[in-house]
PDB file of C-alpha atoms in Angstrom:
ATOM      1  CA  UNK A   1     127.660 -27.066  68.872  1.00 66.00           C
ATOM      2  CA  UNK A   2     128.950 -29.926  66.735  1.00 82.00           C
ATOM      3  CA  UNK A   3     131.929 -29.912  64.386  1.00 87.00           C
ATOM      4  CA  UNK A   4     129.505 -30.523  61.528  1.00 88.00           C
ATOM      5  CA  UNK A   5     127.648 -27.281  62.262  1.00 89.00           C
ATOM      6  CA  UNK A   6     130.986 -25.430  62.353  1.00 90.00           C
ATOM      7  CA  UNK A   7     131.967 -26.945  59.006  1.00 93.00           C
ATOM      8  CA  UNK A   8     128.567 -26.049  57.504  1.00 93.00           C
ATOM      9  CA  UNK A   9     129.042 -22.454  58.683  1.00 94.00           C
ATOM     10  CA  UNK A  10     132.478 -22.302  57.033  1.00 95.00           C
ATOM     11  CA  UNK A  11     131.008 -23.634  53.759  1.00 95.00           C
ATOM     12  CA  UNK A  12     128.173 -21.066  53.874  1.00 96.00           C
ATOM     13  CA  UNK A  13     130.703 -18.294  54.493  1.00 96.00           C
ATOM     14  CA  UNK A  14     132.910 -19.485  51.607  1.00 96.00           C
ATOM     15  CA  UNK A  15     129.866 -19.516  49.298  1.00 95.00           C
ATOM     16  CA  UNK A  16     129.063 -15.942  50.345  1.00 96.00           C
ATOM     17  CA  UNK A  17     132.662 -14.861  49.650  1.00 95.00           C
ATOM     18  CA  UNK A  18     132.559 -16.452  46.179  1.00 94.00           C
ATOM     19  CA  UNK A  19     129.303 -14.653  45.391  1.00 93.00           C
ATOM     20  CA  UNK A  20     130.781 -11.426  46.736  1.00 94.00           C
ATOM     21  CA  UNK A  21     133.646 -11.850  44.237  1.00 92.00           C
ATOM     22  CA  UNK A  22     131.195 -12.143  41.314  1.00 90.00           C
ATOM     23  CA  UNK A  23     129.261  -9.054  42.492  1.00 91.00           C
ATOM     24  CA  UNK A  24     132.531  -7.119  42.956  1.00 92.00           C
ATOM     25  CA  UNK A  25     133.452  -7.879  39.339  1.00 88.00           C
ATOM     26  CA  UNK A  26     130.100  -6.643  38.036  1.00 86.00           C
ATOM     27  CA  UNK A  27     130.263  -3.481  40.170  1.00 88.00           C
ATOM     28  CA  UNK A  28     133.788  -2.808  38.898  1.00 87.00           C
ATOM     29  CA  UNK A  29     132.510  -3.059  35.333  1.00 85.00           C
ATOM     30  CA  UNK A  30     129.687  -0.635  36.189  1.00 84.00           C
ATOM     31  CA  UNK A  31     131.639   2.011  38.083  1.00 84.00           C
ATOM     32  CA  UNK A  32     135.183   1.580  36.717  1.00 83.00           C
ATOM     33  CA  UNK A  33     134.574   0.700  33.072  1.00 82.00           C
ATOM     34  CA  UNK A  34     131.283   2.475  32.395  1.00 78.00           C
ATOM     35  CA  UNK A  35     129.222  -0.665  31.695  1.00 78.00           C
ATOM     36  CA  UNK A  36     125.830  -0.010  33.293  1.00 78.00           C
ATOM     37  CA  UNK A  37     123.624  -3.019  34.064  1.00 79.00           C
ATOM     38  CA  UNK A  38     120.845  -3.697  31.542  1.00 83.00           C
ATOM     39  CA  UNK A  39     117.326  -4.671  32.811  1.00 85.00           C
ATOM     40  CA  UNK A  40     118.103  -8.406  32.488  1.00 88.00           C
ATOM     41  CA  UNK A  41     121.427  -7.807  34.280  1.00 88.00           C
ATOM     42  CA  UNK A  42     119.415  -6.259  37.139  1.00 90.00           C
ATOM     43  CA  UNK A  43     117.225  -9.385  37.259  1.00 92.00           C
ATOM     44  CA  UNK A  44     120.406 -11.438  37.639  1.00 94.00           C
ATOM     45  CA  UNK A  45     121.740  -9.082  40.314  1.00 93.00           C
ATOM     46  CA  UNK A  46     118.458  -9.400  42.164  1.00 94.00           C
ATOM     47  CA  UNK A  47     118.879 -13.199  41.923  1.00 95.00           C
ATOM     48  CA  UNK A  48     122.446 -12.958  43.284  1.00 95.00           C
ATOM     49  CA  UNK A  49     121.352 -10.819  46.233  1.00 96.00           C
ATOM     50  CA  UNK A  50     118.515 -13.302  46.888  1.00 96.00           C
ATOM     51  CA  UNK A  51     120.987 -16.189  46.593  1.00 96.00           C
ATOM     52  CA  UNK A  52     123.055 -14.613  49.393  1.00 96.00           C
ATOM     53  CA  UNK A  53     119.990 -14.417  51.670  1.00 97.00           C
ATOM     54  CA  UNK A  54     119.922 -18.224  52.226  1.00 96.00           C
ATOM     55  CA  UNK A  55     123.521 -18.597  53.514  1.00 96.00           C
ATOM     56  CA  UNK A  56     123.228 -15.336  55.489  1.00 97.00           C
ATOM     57  CA  UNK A  57     120.110 -16.668  57.238  1.00 96.00           C
ATOM     58  CA  UNK A  58     121.946 -19.945  57.868  1.00 95.00           C
ATOM     59  CA  UNK A  59     124.721 -18.024  59.610  1.00 95.00           C
ATOM     60  CA  UNK A  60     122.526 -15.521  61.472  1.00 94.00           C
ATOM     61  CA  UNK A  61     119.609 -17.743  62.527  1.00 93.00           C
ATOM     62  CA  UNK A  62     121.030 -21.269  62.303  1.00 91.00           C
ATOM     63  CA  UNK A  63     121.474 -23.893  59.575  1.00 93.00           C
ATOM     64  CA  UNK A  64     117.997 -24.809  58.301  1.00 93.00           C
ATOM     65  CA  UNK A  65     116.627 -26.683  55.292  1.00 94.00           C
ATOM     66  CA  UNK A  66     114.245 -23.813  54.431  1.00 95.00           C
ATOM     67  CA  UNK A  67     117.190 -21.399  54.051  1.00 95.00           C
ATOM     68  CA  UNK A  68     118.861 -23.724  51.557  1.00 96.00           C
ATOM     69  CA  UNK A  69     115.512 -24.148  49.761  1.00 97.00           C
ATOM     70  CA  UNK A  70     115.192 -20.372  49.463  1.00 97.00           C
ATOM     71  CA  UNK A  71     118.705 -20.179  47.968  1.00 97.00           C
ATOM     72  CA  UNK A  72     117.783 -22.835  45.354  1.00 97.00           C
ATOM     73  CA  UNK A  73     114.659 -20.835  44.397  1.00 97.00           C
ATOM     74  CA  UNK A  74     116.790 -17.662  44.155  1.00 97.00           C
ATOM     75  CA  UNK A  75     119.301 -19.441  41.900  1.00 97.00           C
ATOM     76  CA  UNK A  76     116.414 -20.626  39.671  1.00 97.00           C
ATOM     77  CA  UNK A  77     115.046 -17.069  39.350  1.00 96.00           C
ATOM     78  CA  UNK A  78     118.469 -15.536  38.653  1.00 96.00           C
ATOM     79  CA  UNK A  79     119.325 -18.394  36.311  1.00 96.00           C
ATOM     80  CA  UNK A  80     116.101 -17.784  34.346  1.00 95.00           C
ATOM     81  CA  UNK A  81     117.274 -14.187  33.747  1.00 94.00           C
ATOM     82  CA  UNK A  82     120.737 -15.245  32.589  1.00 94.00           C
ATOM     83  CA  UNK A  83     119.452 -18.058  30.347  1.00 94.00           C
ATOM     84  CA  UNK A  84     116.983 -15.597  28.785  1.00 92.00           C
ATOM     85  CA  UNK A  85     119.843 -13.200  28.014  1.00 90.00           C
ATOM     86  CA  UNK A  86     122.131 -15.942  26.641  1.00 91.00           C
ATOM     87  CA  UNK A  87     119.347 -17.217  24.358  1.00 90.00           C
ATOM     88  CA  UNK A  88     118.537 -13.680  23.132  1.00 87.00           C
ATOM     89  CA  UNK A  89     122.080 -13.213  21.925  1.00 84.00           C
ATOM     90  CA  UNK A  90     122.358 -16.724  20.461  1.00 83.00           C
ATOM     91  CA  UNK A  91     119.090 -16.218  18.552  1.00 78.00           C
ATOM     92  CA  UNK A  92     120.402 -13.134  16.725  1.00 77.00           C
ATOM     93  CA  UNK A  93     123.013 -14.118  14.086  1.00 78.00           C
ATOM     94  CA  UNK A  94     126.180 -12.009  14.228  1.00 78.00           C
ATOM     95  CA  UNK A  95     125.257 -10.559  17.615  1.00 79.00           C
ATOM     96  CA  UNK A  96     128.455  -9.799  19.576  1.00 79.00           C
ATOM     97  CA  UNK A  97     126.647 -10.082  22.919  1.00 78.00           C
ATOM     98  CA  UNK A  98     126.084  -7.455  25.597  1.00 79.00           C
ATOM     99  CA  UNK A  99     129.025  -5.906  27.426  1.00 77.00           C
ATOM    100  CA  UNK A 100     132.660  -6.992  27.601  1.00 79.00           C
ATOM    101  CA  UNK A 101     133.878 -10.570  28.003  1.00 81.00           C
ATOM    102  CA  UNK A 102     135.628 -11.720  31.164  1.00 80.00           C
ATOM    103  CA  UNK A 103     137.895 -14.771  30.685  1.00 84.00           C
ATOM    104  CA  UNK A 104     136.130 -15.542  27.413  1.00 86.00           C
ATOM    105  CA  UNK A 105     132.533 -15.345  28.654  1.00 87.00           C
ATOM    106  CA  UNK A 106     130.018 -12.516  28.957  1.00 86.00           C
ATOM    107  CA  UNK A 107     128.871 -11.612  32.450  1.00 87.00           C
ATOM    108  CA  UNK A 108     125.434 -13.203  31.942  1.00 90.00           C
ATOM    109  CA  UNK A 109     127.139 -16.492  31.033  1.00 92.00           C
ATOM    110  CA  UNK A 110     129.227 -16.270  34.219  1.00 91.00           C
ATOM    111  CA  UNK A 111     126.050 -15.472  36.153  1.00 93.00           C
ATOM    112  CA  UNK A 112     124.393 -18.599  34.725  1.00 95.00           C
ATOM    113  CA  UNK A 113     127.433 -20.721  35.664  1.00 95.00           C
ATOM    114  CA  UNK A 114     127.303 -19.221  39.195  1.00 94.00           C
ATOM    115  CA  UNK A 115     123.585 -20.029  39.597  1.00 96.00           C
ATOM    116  CA  UNK A 116     124.113 -23.586  38.284  1.00 97.00           C
ATOM    117  CA  UNK A 117     127.040 -24.201  40.651  1.00 96.00           C
ATOM    118  CA  UNK A 118     124.898 -22.837  43.502  1.00 96.00           C
ATOM    119  CA  UNK A 119     122.008 -25.222  42.746  1.00 97.00           C
ATOM    120  CA  UNK A 120     124.334 -28.240  42.487  1.00 97.00           C
ATOM    121  CA  UNK A 121     126.319 -27.194  45.581  1.00 95.00           C
ATOM    122  CA  UNK A 122     123.211 -26.682  47.730  1.00 96.00           C
ATOM    123  CA  UNK A 123     121.687 -29.972  46.526  1.00 96.00           C
ATOM    124  CA  UNK A 124     124.885 -31.756  47.636  1.00 95.00           C
ATOM    125  CA  UNK A 125     124.855 -29.886  50.986  1.00 93.00           C
ATOM    126  CA  UNK A 126     121.242 -30.975  51.572  1.00 93.00           C
ATOM    127  CA  UNK A 127     122.385 -34.635  51.473  1.00 93.00           C
ATOM    128  CA  UNK A 128     124.370 -34.007  54.663  1.00 89.00           C
ATOM    129  CA  UNK A 129     121.940 -34.330  57.597  1.00 87.00           C
ATOM    130  CA  UNK A 130     124.556 -33.880  60.344  1.00 85.00           C
ATOM    131  CA  UNK A 131     124.498 -30.098  60.027  1.00 86.00           C
ATOM    132  CA  UNK A 132     120.772 -29.994  60.949  1.00 85.00           C
ATOM    133  CA  UNK A 133     121.007 -32.325  63.942  1.00 70.00           C
ATOM    134  CA  UNK A 134     122.013 -29.724  66.515  1.00 69.00           C
ATOM    135  CA  UNK A 135     119.614 -26.980  67.583  1.00 78.00           C
ATOM    136  CA  UNK A 136     121.722 -24.277  65.943  1.00 82.00           C
ATOM    137  CA  UNK A 137     120.672 -20.724  66.826  1.00 85.00           C
ATOM    138  CA  UNK A 138     123.161 -18.939  64.594  1.00 86.00           C
ATOM    139  CA  UNK A 139     126.605 -17.479  64.855  1.00 88.00           C
ATOM    140  CA  UNK A 140     125.754 -14.303  66.775  1.00 85.00           C
ATOM    141  CA  UNK A 141     125.844 -16.244  70.058  1.00 83.00           C
ATOM    142  CA  UNK A 142     129.319 -17.624  69.316  1.00 82.00           C
ATOM    143  CA  UNK A 143     132.053 -14.989  69.710  1.00 82.00           C
ATOM    144  CA  UNK A 144     135.181 -15.352  67.625  1.00 86.00           C
ATOM    145  CA  UNK A 145     136.688 -14.975  64.179  1.00 91.00           C
ATOM    146  CA  UNK A 146     133.732 -16.606  62.423  1.00 91.00           C
ATOM    147  CA  UNK A 147     131.325 -14.060  63.929  1.00 93.00           C
ATOM    148  CA  UNK A 148     133.576 -11.171  62.839  1.00 94.00           C
ATOM    149  CA  UNK A 149     133.816 -12.618  59.309  1.00 95.00           C
ATOM    150  CA  UNK A 150     130.051 -13.233  59.101  1.00 95.00           C
ATOM    151  CA  UNK A 151     129.178  -9.670  60.136  1.00 95.00           C
ATOM    152  CA  UNK A 152     131.901  -8.355  57.782  1.00 96.00           C
ATOM    153  CA  UNK A 153     130.486 -10.261  54.804  1.00 96.00           C
ATOM    154  CA  UNK A 154     126.896  -9.249  55.661  1.00 95.00           C
ATOM    155  CA  UNK A 155     127.956  -5.587  55.949  1.00 96.00           C
ATOM    156  CA  UNK A 156     129.841  -5.826  52.637  1.00 96.00           C
ATOM    157  CA  UNK A 157     126.717  -7.193  50.903  1.00 95.00           C
ATOM    158  CA  UNK A 158     124.668  -4.399  52.484  1.00 95.00           C
ATOM    159  CA  UNK A 159     127.055  -1.721  51.152  1.00 95.00           C
ATOM    160  CA  UNK A 160     126.871  -3.264  47.656  1.00 94.00           C
ATOM    161  CA  UNK A 161     123.082  -3.471  47.861  1.00 95.00           C
ATOM    162  CA  UNK A 162     122.769   0.179  48.900  1.00 94.00           C
ATOM    163  CA  UNK A 163     125.184   1.252  46.091  1.00 92.00           C
ATOM    164  CA  UNK A 164     123.227  -0.770  43.501  1.00 90.00           C
ATOM    165  CA  UNK A 165     119.915   0.679  44.683  1.00 92.00           C
ATOM    166  CA  UNK A 166     121.156   4.295  44.671  1.00 90.00           C
ATOM    167  CA  UNK A 167     122.613   4.016  41.158  1.00 87.00           C
ATOM    168  CA  UNK A 168     119.411   2.500  39.744  1.00 86.00           C
ATOM    169  CA  UNK A 169     117.728   5.903  40.288  1.00 85.00           C
ATOM    170  CA  UNK A 170     119.781   7.944  37.730  1.00 81.00           C
ATOM    171  CA  UNK A 171     119.610   5.042  35.257  1.00 79.00           C
ATOM    172  CA  UNK A 172     115.972   3.946  35.499  1.00 79.00           C
ATOM    173  CA  UNK A 173     114.186   6.377  37.833  1.00 78.00           C
ATOM    174  CA  UNK A 174     111.365   4.605  39.621  1.00 77.00           C
ATOM    175  CA  UNK A 175     109.988   2.905  36.497  1.00 73.00           C
ATOM    176  CA  UNK A 176     111.269   0.469  33.885  1.00 73.00           C
ATOM    177  CA  UNK A 177     114.933   0.649  32.910  1.00 74.00           C
ATOM    178  CA  UNK A 178     116.096   1.539  29.373  1.00 70.00           C
ATOM    179  CA  UNK A 179     116.887  -1.475  27.162  1.00 66.00           C
ATOM    180  CA  UNK A 180     120.453  -0.418  26.381  1.00 67.00           C
ATOM    181  CA  UNK A 181     121.514   2.108  29.044  1.00 68.00           C
ATOM    182  CA  UNK A 182     124.110   4.760  28.073  1.00 67.00           C
ATOM    183  CA  UNK A 183     127.690   4.163  29.219  1.00 67.00           C
ATOM    184  CA  UNK A 184     128.571   6.262  32.273  1.00 69.00           C
ATOM    185  CA  UNK A 185     131.975   6.007  33.946  1.00 67.00           C
ATOM    186  CA  UNK A 186     131.863   7.098  37.585  1.00 71.00           C
ATOM    187  CA  UNK A 187     135.439   6.227  38.593  1.00 72.00           C
ATOM    188  CA  UNK A 188     138.755   5.336  36.916  1.00 74.00           C
ATOM    189  CA  UNK A 189     139.406   1.567  36.823  1.00 71.00           C
ATOM    190  CA  UNK A 190     141.857   1.642  39.755  1.00 79.00           C
ATOM    191  CA  UNK A 191     139.521   3.985  41.657  1.00 82.00           C
ATOM    192  CA  UNK A 192     136.700   1.448  41.353  1.00 83.00           C
ATOM    193  CA  UNK A 193     138.925  -1.316  42.775  1.00 88.00           C
ATOM    194  CA  UNK A 194     139.931   1.070  45.590  1.00 89.00           C
ATOM    195  CA  UNK A 195     136.237   1.765  46.319  1.00 90.00           C
ATOM    196  CA  UNK A 196     135.547  -2.004  46.404  1.00 91.00           C
ATOM    197  CA  UNK A 197     138.534  -2.505  48.738  1.00 92.00           C
ATOM    198  CA  UNK A 198     137.362   0.447  50.843  1.00 93.00           C
ATOM    199  CA  UNK A 199     133.926  -1.156  51.174  1.00 93.00           C
ATOM    200  CA  UNK A 200     135.666  -4.324  52.367  1.00 94.00           C
ATOM    201  CA  UNK A 201     137.762  -2.472  54.954  1.00 94.00           C
ATOM    202  CA  UNK A 202     134.710  -0.555  56.203  1.00 95.00           C
ATOM    203  CA  UNK A 203     132.813  -3.853  56.498  1.00 94.00           C
ATOM    204  CA  UNK A 204     135.696  -5.418  58.442  1.00 95.00           C
ATOM    205  CA  UNK A 205     135.649  -2.473  60.863  1.00 95.00           C
ATOM    206  CA  UNK A 206     131.879  -2.927  61.290  1.00 94.00           C
ATOM    207  CA  UNK A 207     132.492  -6.653  61.944  1.00 93.00           C
ATOM    208  CA  UNK A 208     135.199  -6.028  64.555  1.00 93.00           C
ATOM    209  CA  UNK A 209     133.236  -3.270  66.357  1.00 92.00           C
ATOM    210  CA  UNK A 210     129.978  -5.287  66.365  1.00 90.00           C
ATOM    211  CA  UNK A 211     131.802  -8.365  67.681  1.00 88.00           C
ATOM    212  CA  UNK A 212     133.430  -6.437  70.542  1.00 87.00           C
ATOM    213  CA  UNK A 213     130.106  -4.744  71.468  1.00 85.00           C
ATOM    214  CA  UNK A 214     128.307  -8.109  71.545  1.00 83.00           C
ATOM    215  CA  UNK A 215     131.099  -9.505  73.760  1.00 73.00           C
ATOM    216  CA  UNK A 216     130.635  -6.652  76.272  1.00 69.00           C
ATOM    217  CA  UNK A 217     126.916  -7.424  76.549  1.00 63.00           C
TER     218      UNK A 217
ATOM    219  CA  UNK B   1     113.238  -2.188  39.397  1.00 81.00           C
ATOM    220  CA  UNK B   2     114.097   0.253  42.171  1.00 87.00           C
ATOM    221  CA  UNK B   3     111.450  -1.080  44.515  1.00 89.00           C
ATOM    222  CA  UNK B   4     112.663  -4.656  44.191  1.00 93.00           C
ATOM    223  CA  UNK B   5     116.077  -3.571  45.449  1.00 94.00           C
ATOM    224  CA  UNK B   6     114.411  -1.540  48.224  1.00 94.00           C
ATOM    225  CA  UNK B   7     112.643  -4.773  49.161  1.00 95.00           C
ATOM    226  CA  UNK B   8     116.014  -6.570  49.375  1.00 96.00           C
ATOM    227  CA  UNK B   9     117.296  -3.808  51.688  1.00 96.00           C
ATOM    228  CA  UNK B  10     114.326  -4.508  54.014  1.00 97.00           C
ATOM    229  CA  UNK B  11     115.086  -8.262  53.785  1.00 97.00           C
ATOM    230  CA  UNK B  12     118.686  -7.544  54.841  1.00 96.00           C
ATOM    231  CA  UNK B  13     117.421  -5.497  57.803  1.00 96.00           C
ATOM    232  CA  UNK B  14     115.347  -8.561  58.716  1.00 95.00           C
ATOM    233  CA  UNK B  15     118.462 -10.787  58.524  1.00 95.00           C
ATOM    234  CA  UNK B  16     120.425  -8.490  60.859  1.00 92.00           C
ATOM    235  CA  UNK B  17     117.518  -8.312  63.325  1.00 92.00           C
ATOM    236  CA  UNK B  18     116.714 -12.027  62.902  1.00 90.00           C
ATOM    237  CA  UNK B  19     113.058 -11.358  62.165  1.00 92.00           C
ATOM    238  CA  UNK B  20     110.582 -14.123  61.329  1.00 92.00           C
ATOM    239  CA  UNK B  21     109.225 -12.210  58.333  1.00 95.00           C
ATOM    240  CA  UNK B  22     112.591 -12.203  56.524  1.00 95.00           C
ATOM    241  CA  UNK B  23     112.088 -15.401  54.531  1.00 95.00           C
ATOM    242  CA  UNK B  24     108.437 -14.680  53.486  1.00 96.00           C
ATOM    243  CA  UNK B  25     109.480 -11.171  52.405  1.00 96.00           C
ATOM    244  CA  UNK B  26     112.380 -12.705  50.495  1.00 96.00           C
ATOM    245  CA  UNK B  27     109.870 -14.901  48.652  1.00 97.00           C
ATOM    246  CA  UNK B  28     107.930 -11.740  47.736  1.00 96.00           C
ATOM    247  CA  UNK B  29     111.217 -10.336  46.368  1.00 96.00           C
ATOM    248  CA  UNK B  30     111.733 -13.448  44.253  1.00 96.00           C
ATOM    249  CA  UNK B  31     108.172 -13.281  42.882  1.00 96.00           C
ATOM    250  CA  UNK B  32     108.675  -9.567  42.089  1.00 94.00           C
ATOM    251  CA  UNK B  33     111.877 -10.439  40.203  1.00 94.00           C
ATOM    252  CA  UNK B  34     110.036 -13.082  38.161  1.00 94.00           C
ATOM    253  CA  UNK B  35     107.263 -10.557  37.377  1.00 92.00           C
ATOM    254  CA  UNK B  36     109.910  -8.050  36.242  1.00 90.00           C
ATOM    255  CA  UNK B  37     111.532 -10.718  34.050  1.00 91.00           C
ATOM    256  CA  UNK B  38     108.165 -11.518  32.460  1.00 90.00           C
ATOM    257  CA  UNK B  39     107.502  -7.806  31.829  1.00 86.00           C
ATOM    258  CA  UNK B  40     110.907  -7.537  30.181  1.00 83.00           C
ATOM    259  CA  UNK B  41     110.185 -10.584  27.996  1.00 83.00           C
ATOM    260  CA  UNK B  42     106.824  -9.133  26.935  1.00 83.00           C
ATOM    261  CA  UNK B  43     108.143  -5.645  26.129  1.00 74.00           C
ATOM    262  CA  UNK B  44     108.384  -4.514  22.520  1.00 66.00           C
ATOM    263  CA  UNK B  45     111.964  -3.253  22.820  1.00 59.00           C
ATOM    264  CA  UNK B  46     114.031  -4.896  20.052  1.00 51.00           C
ATOM    265  CA  UNK B  47     116.404  -7.471  21.533  1.00 51.00           C
ATOM    266  CA  UNK B  48     115.097  -6.604  24.982  1.00 51.00           C
ATOM    267  CA  UNK B  49     118.254  -6.737  27.045  1.00 58.00           C
TER     268      UNK B  49
END
């Protein structure tokens, strides 16, 4: 395996961690501050989960152009949802926007910035052919810290995805979601951060245990 | 919306098991998200969030 493949893996992992940070913020708002996701917010969340699929496939199955292409498509879909929401609130004079602001921007604006950065970042990564030269079969065959971190991040995403899916049921049932869902606080603010940290620790344990089991085989 | 997220759970299972169908199923998930977005845009809810 070449140094370029190793570097590409690190970049994919860093991108996943950045995206995990954005999702953690939105889950904290949902569970700790009682700001449930609106239907368009769910479209953006779906886009973020899809955006993570590309780098995860790169790490699990090897760096491939099609995985990056999928991530660009995911960013376009998620970005369409966030642009739609931004325009809706711009089009209505005096509209304060939906939900609280974080560092001066609403979450849908941050989501749009995230999707734009992803598209630009992946386009730049695609100009680097060295990462595709080797016949990379993914990180699972390479024991070490990177494998632990990759499994940890993938497990963390899975926990978030399961939590999001479960909490869609009380909000939307199996049909369409309400336009402006009622505020429901599940945890105190610190409790939500603790739950997010707990999910991280649980994921790290999963990463360490999986890595040691694979080593034994 | 629930079933789109259920679809993503299946996609994640595919990533862990390194299945060939993961990427095509992911594309189905993306198309489903676009369809949901279009339904939301067409709904009569005022300021459809």
